PDB file of C-alpha atoms and ligand atoms in Angstrom:
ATOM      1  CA  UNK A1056     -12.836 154.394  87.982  1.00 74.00           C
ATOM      2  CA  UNK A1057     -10.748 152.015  90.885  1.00 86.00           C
ATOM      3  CA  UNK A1058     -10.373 153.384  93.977  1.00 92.00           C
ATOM      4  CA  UNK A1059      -7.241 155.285  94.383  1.00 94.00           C
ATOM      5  CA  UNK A1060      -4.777 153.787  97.532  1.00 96.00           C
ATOM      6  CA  UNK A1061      -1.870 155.348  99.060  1.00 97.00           C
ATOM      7  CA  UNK A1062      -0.011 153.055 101.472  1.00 98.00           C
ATOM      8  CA  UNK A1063       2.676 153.806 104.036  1.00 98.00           C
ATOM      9  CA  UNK A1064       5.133 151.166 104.972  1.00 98.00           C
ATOM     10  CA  UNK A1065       8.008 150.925 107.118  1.00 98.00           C
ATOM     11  CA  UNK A1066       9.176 147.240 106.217  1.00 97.00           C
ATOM     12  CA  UNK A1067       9.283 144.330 104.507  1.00 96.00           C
ATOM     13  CA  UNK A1068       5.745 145.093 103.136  1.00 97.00           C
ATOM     14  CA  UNK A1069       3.540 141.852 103.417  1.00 97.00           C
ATOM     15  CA  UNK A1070       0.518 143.631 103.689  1.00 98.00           C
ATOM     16  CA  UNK A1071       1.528 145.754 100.778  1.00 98.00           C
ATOM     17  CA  UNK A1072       2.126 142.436  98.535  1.00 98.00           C
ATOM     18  CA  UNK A1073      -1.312 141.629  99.702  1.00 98.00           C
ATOM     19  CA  UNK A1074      -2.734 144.411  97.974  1.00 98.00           C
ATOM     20  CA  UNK A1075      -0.603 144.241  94.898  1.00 98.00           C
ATOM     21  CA  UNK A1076      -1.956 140.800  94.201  1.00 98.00           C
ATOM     22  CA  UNK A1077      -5.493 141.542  94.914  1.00 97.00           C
ATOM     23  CA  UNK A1078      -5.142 144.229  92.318  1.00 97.00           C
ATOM     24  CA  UNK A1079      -3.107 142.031  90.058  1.00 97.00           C
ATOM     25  CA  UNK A1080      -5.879 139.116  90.127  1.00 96.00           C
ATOM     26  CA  UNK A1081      -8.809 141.155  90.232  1.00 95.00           C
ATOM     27  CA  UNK A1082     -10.292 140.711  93.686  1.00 95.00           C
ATOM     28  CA  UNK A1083      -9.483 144.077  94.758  1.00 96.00           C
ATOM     29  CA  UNK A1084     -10.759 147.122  92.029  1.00 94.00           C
ATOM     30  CA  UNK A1085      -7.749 149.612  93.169  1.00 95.00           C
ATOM     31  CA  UNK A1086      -4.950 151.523  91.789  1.00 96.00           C
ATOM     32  CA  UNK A1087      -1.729 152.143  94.013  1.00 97.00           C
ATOM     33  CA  UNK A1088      -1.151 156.096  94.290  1.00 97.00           C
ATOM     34  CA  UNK A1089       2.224 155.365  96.142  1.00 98.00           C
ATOM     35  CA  UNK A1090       4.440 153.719  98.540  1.00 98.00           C
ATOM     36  CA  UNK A1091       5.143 156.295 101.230  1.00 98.00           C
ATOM     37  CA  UNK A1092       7.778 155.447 103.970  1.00 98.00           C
ATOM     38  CA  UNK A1093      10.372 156.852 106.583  1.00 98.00           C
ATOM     39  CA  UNK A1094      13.077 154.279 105.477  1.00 98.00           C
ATOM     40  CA  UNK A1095      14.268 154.739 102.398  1.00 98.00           C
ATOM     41  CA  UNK A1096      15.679 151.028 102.262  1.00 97.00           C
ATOM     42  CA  UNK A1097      12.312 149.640 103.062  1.00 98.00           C
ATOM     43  CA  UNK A1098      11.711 146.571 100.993  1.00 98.00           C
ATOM     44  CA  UNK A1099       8.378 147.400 100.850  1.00 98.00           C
ATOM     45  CA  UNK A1100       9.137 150.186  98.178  1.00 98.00           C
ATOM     46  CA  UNK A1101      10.891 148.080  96.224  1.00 98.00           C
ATOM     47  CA  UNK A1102       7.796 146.061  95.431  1.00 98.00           C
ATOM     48  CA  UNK A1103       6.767 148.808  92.954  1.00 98.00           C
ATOM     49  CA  UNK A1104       7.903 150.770  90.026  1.00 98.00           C
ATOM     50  CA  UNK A1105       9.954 154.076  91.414  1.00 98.00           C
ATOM     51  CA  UNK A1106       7.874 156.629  89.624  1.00 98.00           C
ATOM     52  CA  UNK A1107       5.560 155.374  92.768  1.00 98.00           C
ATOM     53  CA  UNK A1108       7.910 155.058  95.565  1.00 98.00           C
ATOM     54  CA  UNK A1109       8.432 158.076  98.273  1.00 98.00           C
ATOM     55  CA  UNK A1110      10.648 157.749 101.009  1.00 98.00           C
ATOM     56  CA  UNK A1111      12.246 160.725 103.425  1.00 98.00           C
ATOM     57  CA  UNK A1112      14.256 160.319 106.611  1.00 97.00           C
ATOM     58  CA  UNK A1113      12.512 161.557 109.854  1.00 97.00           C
ATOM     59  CA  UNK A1114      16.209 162.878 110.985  1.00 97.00           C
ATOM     60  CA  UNK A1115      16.834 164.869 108.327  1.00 98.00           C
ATOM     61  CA  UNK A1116      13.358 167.180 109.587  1.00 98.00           C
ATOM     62  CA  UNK A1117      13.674 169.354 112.558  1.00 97.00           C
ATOM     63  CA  UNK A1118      10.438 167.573 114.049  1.00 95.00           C
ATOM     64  CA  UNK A1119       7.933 164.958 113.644  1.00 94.00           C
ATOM     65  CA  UNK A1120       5.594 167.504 112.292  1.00 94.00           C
ATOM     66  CA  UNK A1121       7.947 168.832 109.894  1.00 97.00           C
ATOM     67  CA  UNK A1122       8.347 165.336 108.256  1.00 98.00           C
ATOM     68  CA  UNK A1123       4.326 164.566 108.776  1.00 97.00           C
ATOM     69  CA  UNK A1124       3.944 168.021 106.377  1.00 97.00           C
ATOM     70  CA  UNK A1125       6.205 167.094 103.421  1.00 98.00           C
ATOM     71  CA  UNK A1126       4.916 163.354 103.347  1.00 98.00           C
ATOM     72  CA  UNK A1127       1.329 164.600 103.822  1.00 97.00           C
ATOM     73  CA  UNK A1128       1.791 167.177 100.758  1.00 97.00           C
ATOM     74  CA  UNK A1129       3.508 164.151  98.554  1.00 98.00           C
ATOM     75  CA  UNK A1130       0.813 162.154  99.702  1.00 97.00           C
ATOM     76  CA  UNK A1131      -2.135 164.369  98.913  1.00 96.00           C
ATOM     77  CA  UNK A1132      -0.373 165.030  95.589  1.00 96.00           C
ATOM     78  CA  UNK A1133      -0.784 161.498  95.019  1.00 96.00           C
ATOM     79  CA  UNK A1134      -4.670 162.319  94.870  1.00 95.00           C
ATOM     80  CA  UNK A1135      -5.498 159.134  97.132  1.00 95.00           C
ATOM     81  CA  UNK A1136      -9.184 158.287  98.065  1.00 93.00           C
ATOM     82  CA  UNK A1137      -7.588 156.233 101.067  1.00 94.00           C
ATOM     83  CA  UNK A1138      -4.727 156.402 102.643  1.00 96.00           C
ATOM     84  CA  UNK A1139      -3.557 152.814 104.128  1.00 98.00           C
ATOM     85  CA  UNK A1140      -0.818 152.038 106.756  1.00 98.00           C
ATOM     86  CA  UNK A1141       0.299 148.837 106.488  1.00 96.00           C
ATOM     87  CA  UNK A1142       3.370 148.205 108.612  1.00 95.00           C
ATOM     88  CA  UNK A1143       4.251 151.854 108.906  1.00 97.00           C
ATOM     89  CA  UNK A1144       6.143 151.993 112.300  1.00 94.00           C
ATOM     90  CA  UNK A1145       5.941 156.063 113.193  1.00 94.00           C
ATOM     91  CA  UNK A1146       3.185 157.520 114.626  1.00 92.00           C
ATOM     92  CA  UNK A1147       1.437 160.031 112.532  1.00 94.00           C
ATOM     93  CA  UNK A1148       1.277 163.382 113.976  1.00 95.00           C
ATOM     94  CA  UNK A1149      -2.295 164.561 114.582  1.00 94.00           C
ATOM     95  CA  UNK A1150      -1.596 167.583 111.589  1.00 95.00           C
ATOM     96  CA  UNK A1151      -1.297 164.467 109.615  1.00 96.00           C
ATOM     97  CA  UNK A1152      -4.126 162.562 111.049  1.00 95.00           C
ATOM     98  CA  UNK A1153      -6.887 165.347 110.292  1.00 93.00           C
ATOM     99  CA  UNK A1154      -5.462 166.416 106.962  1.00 94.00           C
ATOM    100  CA  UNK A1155      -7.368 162.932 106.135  1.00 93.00           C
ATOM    101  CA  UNK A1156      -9.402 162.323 108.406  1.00 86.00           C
ATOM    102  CA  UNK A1157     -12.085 159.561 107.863  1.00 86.00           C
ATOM    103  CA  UNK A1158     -10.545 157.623 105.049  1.00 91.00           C
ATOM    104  CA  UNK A1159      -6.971 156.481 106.661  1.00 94.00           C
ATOM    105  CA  UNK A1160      -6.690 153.317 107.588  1.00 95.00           C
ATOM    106  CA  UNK A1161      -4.286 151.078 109.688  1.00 97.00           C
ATOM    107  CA  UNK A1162      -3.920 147.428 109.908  1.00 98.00           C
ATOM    108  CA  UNK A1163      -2.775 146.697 113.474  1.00 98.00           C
ATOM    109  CA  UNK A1164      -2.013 143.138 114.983  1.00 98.00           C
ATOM    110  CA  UNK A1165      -4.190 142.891 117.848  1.00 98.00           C
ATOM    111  CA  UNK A1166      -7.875 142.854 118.440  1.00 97.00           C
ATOM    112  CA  UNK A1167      -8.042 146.248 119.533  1.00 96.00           C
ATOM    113  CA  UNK A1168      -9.733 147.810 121.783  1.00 94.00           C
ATOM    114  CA  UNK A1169      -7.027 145.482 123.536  1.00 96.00           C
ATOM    115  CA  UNK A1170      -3.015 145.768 122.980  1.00 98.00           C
ATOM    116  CA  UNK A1171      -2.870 149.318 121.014  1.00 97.00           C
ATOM    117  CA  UNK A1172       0.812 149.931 120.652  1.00 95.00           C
ATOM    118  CA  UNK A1173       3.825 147.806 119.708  1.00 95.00           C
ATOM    119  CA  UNK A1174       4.861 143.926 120.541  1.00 97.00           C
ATOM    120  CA  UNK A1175       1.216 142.965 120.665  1.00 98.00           C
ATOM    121  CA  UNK A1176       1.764 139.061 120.450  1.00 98.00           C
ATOM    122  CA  UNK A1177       4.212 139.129 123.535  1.00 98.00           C
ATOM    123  CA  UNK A1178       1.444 141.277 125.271  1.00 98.00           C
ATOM    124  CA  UNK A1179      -0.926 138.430 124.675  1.00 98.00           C
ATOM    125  CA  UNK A1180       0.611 135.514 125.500  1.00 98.00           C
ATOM    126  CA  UNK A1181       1.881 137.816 128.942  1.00 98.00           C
ATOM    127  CA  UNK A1182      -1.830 138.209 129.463  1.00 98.00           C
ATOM    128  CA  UNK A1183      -2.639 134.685 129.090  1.00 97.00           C
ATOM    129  CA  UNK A1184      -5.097 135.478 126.122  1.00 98.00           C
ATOM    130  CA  UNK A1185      -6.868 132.619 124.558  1.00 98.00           C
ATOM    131  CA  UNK A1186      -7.231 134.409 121.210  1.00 98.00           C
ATOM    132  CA  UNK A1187      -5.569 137.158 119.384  1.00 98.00           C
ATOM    133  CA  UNK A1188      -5.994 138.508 115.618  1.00 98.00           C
ATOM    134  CA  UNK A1189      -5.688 141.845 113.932  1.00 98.00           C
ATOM    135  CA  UNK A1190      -8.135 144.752 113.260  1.00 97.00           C
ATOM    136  CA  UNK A1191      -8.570 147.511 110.696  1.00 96.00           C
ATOM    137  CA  UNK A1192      -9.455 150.541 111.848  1.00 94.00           C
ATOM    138  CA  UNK A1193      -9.893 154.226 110.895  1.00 92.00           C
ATOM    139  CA  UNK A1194      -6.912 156.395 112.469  1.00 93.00           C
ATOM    140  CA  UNK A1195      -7.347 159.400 115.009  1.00 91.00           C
ATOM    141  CA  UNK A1196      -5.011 160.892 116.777  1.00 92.00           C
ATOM    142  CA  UNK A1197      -5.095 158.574 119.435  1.00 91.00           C
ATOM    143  CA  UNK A1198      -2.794 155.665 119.104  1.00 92.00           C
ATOM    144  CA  UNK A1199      -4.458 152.526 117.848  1.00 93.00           C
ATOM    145  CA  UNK A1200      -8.146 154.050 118.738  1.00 90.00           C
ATOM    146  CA  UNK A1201      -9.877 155.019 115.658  1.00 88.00           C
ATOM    147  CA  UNK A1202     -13.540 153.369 115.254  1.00 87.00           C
ATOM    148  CA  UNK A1203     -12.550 149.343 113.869  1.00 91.00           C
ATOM    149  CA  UNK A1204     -13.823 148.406 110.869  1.00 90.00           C
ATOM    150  CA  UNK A1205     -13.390 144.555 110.704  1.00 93.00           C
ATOM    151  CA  UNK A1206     -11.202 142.276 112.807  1.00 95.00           C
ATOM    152  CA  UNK A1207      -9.890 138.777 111.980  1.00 97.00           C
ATOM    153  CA  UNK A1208      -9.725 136.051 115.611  1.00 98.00           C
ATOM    154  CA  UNK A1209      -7.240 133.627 115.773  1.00 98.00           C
ATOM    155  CA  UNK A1210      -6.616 131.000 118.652  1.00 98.00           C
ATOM    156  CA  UNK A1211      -3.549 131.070 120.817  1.00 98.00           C
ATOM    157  CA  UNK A1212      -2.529 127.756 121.104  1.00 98.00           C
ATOM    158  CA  UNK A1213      -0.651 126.057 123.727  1.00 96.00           C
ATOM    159  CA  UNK A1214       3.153 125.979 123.117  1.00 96.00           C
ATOM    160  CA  UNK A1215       2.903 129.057 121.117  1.00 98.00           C
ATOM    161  CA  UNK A1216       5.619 132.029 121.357  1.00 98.00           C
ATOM    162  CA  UNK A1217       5.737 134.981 119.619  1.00 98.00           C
ATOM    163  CA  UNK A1218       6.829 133.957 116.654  1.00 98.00           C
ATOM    164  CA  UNK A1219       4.176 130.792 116.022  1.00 98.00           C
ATOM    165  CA  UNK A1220       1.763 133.489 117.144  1.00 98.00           C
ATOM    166  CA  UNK A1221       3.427 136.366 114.831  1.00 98.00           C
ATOM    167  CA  UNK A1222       2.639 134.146 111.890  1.00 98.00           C
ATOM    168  CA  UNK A1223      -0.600 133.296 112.538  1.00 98.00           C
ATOM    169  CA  UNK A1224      -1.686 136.480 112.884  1.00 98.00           C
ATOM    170  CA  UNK A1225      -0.218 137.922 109.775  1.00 97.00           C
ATOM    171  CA  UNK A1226      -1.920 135.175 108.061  1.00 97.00           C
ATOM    172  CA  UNK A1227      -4.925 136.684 109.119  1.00 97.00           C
ATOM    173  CA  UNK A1228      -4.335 140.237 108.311  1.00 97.00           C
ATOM    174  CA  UNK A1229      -3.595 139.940 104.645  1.00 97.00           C
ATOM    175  CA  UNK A1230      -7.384 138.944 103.632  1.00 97.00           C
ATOM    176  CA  UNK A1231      -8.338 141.070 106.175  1.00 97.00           C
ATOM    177  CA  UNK A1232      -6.527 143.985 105.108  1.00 98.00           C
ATOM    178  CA  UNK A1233      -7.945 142.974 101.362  1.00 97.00           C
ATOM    179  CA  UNK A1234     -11.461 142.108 102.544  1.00 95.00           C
ATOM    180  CA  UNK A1235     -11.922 145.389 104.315  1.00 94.00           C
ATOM    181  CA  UNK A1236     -10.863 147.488 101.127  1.00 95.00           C
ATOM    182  CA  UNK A1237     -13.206 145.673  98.867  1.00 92.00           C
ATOM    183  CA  UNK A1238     -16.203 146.246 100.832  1.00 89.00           C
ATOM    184  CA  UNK A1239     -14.397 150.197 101.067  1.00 87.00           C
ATOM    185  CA  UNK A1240     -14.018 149.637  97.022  1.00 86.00           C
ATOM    186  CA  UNK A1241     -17.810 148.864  96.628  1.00 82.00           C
ATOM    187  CA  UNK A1242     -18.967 151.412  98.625  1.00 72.00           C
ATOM    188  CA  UNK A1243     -19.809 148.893 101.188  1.00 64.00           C
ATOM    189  CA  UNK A1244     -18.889 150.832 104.555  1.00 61.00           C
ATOM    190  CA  UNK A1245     -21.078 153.966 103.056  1.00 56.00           C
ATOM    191  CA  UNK A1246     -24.048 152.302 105.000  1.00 51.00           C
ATOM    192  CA  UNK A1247     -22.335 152.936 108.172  1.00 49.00           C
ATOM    193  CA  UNK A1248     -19.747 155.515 107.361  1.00 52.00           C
ATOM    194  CA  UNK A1249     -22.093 158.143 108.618  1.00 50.00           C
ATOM    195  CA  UNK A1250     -22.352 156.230 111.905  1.00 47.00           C
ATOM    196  CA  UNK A1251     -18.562 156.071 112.245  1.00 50.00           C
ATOM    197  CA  UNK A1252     -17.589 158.309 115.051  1.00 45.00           C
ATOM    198  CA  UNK A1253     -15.171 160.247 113.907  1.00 47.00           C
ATOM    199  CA  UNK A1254     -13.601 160.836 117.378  1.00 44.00           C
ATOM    200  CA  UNK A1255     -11.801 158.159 119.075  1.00 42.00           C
ATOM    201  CA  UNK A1256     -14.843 157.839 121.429  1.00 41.00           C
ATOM    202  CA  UNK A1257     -16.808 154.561 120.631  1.00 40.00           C
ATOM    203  CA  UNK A1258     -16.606 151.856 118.444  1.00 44.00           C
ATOM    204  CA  UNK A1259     -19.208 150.422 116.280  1.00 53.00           C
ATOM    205  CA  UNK A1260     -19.442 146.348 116.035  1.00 70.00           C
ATOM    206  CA  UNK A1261     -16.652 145.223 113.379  1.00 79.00           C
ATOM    207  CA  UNK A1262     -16.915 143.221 110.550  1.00 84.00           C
ATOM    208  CA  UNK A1263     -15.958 139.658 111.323  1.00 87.00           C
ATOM    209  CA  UNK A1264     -13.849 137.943 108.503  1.00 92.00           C
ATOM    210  CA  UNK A1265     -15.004 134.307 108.292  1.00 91.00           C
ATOM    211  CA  UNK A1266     -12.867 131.054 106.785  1.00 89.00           C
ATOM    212  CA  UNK A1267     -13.677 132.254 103.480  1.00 89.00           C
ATOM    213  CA  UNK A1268     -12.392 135.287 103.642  1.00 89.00           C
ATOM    214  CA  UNK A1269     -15.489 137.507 103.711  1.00 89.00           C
ATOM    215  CA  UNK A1270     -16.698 139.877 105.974  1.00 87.00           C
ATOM    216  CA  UNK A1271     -19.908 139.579 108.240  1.00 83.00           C
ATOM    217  CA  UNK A1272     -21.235 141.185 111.023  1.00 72.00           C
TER     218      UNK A1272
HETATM  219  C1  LIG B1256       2.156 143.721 110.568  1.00 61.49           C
HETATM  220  O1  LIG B1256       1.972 142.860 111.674  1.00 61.49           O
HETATM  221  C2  LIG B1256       1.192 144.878 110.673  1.00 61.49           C
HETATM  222  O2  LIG B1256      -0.008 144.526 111.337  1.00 61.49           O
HETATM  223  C3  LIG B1256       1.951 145.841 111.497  1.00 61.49           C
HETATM  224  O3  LIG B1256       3.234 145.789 110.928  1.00 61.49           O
HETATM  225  C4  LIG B1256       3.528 144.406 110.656  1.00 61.49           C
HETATM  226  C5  LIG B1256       4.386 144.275 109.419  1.00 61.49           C
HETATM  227  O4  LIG B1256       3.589 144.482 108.319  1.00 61.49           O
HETATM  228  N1  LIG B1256       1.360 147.151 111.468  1.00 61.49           N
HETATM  229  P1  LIG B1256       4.159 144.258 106.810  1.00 61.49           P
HETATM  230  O5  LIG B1256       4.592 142.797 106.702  1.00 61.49           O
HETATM  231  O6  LIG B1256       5.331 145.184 106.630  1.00 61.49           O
HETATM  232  O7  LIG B1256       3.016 144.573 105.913  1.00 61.49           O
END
């Protein structure tokens, strides 16, 4: 029986292609539940059938917890064991954050604890960092502050600007993104899952991905 993955996606879906070819060639032992998002014309959707794609408007809900209930009922219809945001651009409302706690996941492009929030690469190079990366992490209420699970370095290299940075970073996140749900496939983070604070207090030493793409402490 493959672990059962719902992802949420706002965009293009990179991250979500990621997945769909570690599924497709075998490296990853998953099923897609769904492809949750709050744009309806996110490409991302259209990377799978439509029997799996669910997409709502936030506008058309009074609040953000009125659209957080209606995805979080089509999402626990889907019968996920993880839920996975990969590029979804709305924070999740803490409702929606509890309803699953301790098996949702975010991918986020920074090596968190530093630059939670948005335009994380500009924040870097501002800050005159000499490395960057991206981290998976389990989500709490708190913005970007769940307990990380693994976290991929890369160099910032002189000359680089958002974009050269952008890029090398999201080179980085797709095996990490598919690294961290194998080892969550093969019951591999069981051996610490019942040391992972489930608060947003603490963090536990991440995985490291190396150059071939697996995970080490
Ligand atoms: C990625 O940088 C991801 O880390 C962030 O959203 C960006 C777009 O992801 N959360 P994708 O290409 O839509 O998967």
């Amino acid at each position: 029986m493959s672990m059962r993955i719902a992802v949420l996606a706002s965009g293009r879906g990179s991250n979500l292609q990621a997945i769909l070819d570690a599924i497709e060639d075998g490296r990853l032992r998953a099923q897609l539940t769904g492809v949750f998002s709050d744009r309806p014309d996110a490409p991302a959707l259209y990377k799978v059938a439509e029997p799996l794609r669910w997409s709502a408007r936030p506008k058309d809900f009074a609040d953000r917890e009125a659209f957080d209930a209606v995805l979080g009922d089509a999402i626990a219809a889907s019968r996920p064991d993880w839920v996975v945001c990969a590029g979804y651009m709305r924070i999740l409302g803490a409702a929606l954050v509890r309803r699953f706690t301790g098996r949702i996941l975010n991918i986020h492009p920074s090596l968190l604890p530093r630059h939670r929030g948005l335009h994380t690469h500009a924040r870097a190079l501002e800050a005159g960092d000499t490395e960057h990366g991206a981290s998976v992490h389990l989500v709490v209420p708190e913005l970007d502050a769940g307990p990380l699970i693994a976290q991929a370095v890369v160099p910032i290299l002189p000359g680089d600007d958002v974009d050269t940075l952008a890029a090398r970073v999201l080179a980085c996140e797709h095996p990490l993104l598919i690294a961290s749900l194998a080892l969550l496939a093969e019951g591999g983070l069981n051996d610490c899952m019942d040391r992972l604070p489930l608060d947003s207090q603490g963090m536990f030493t991440p995985l490291r991905l190396d150059s071939a793409g697996h995970l080490s402490r």
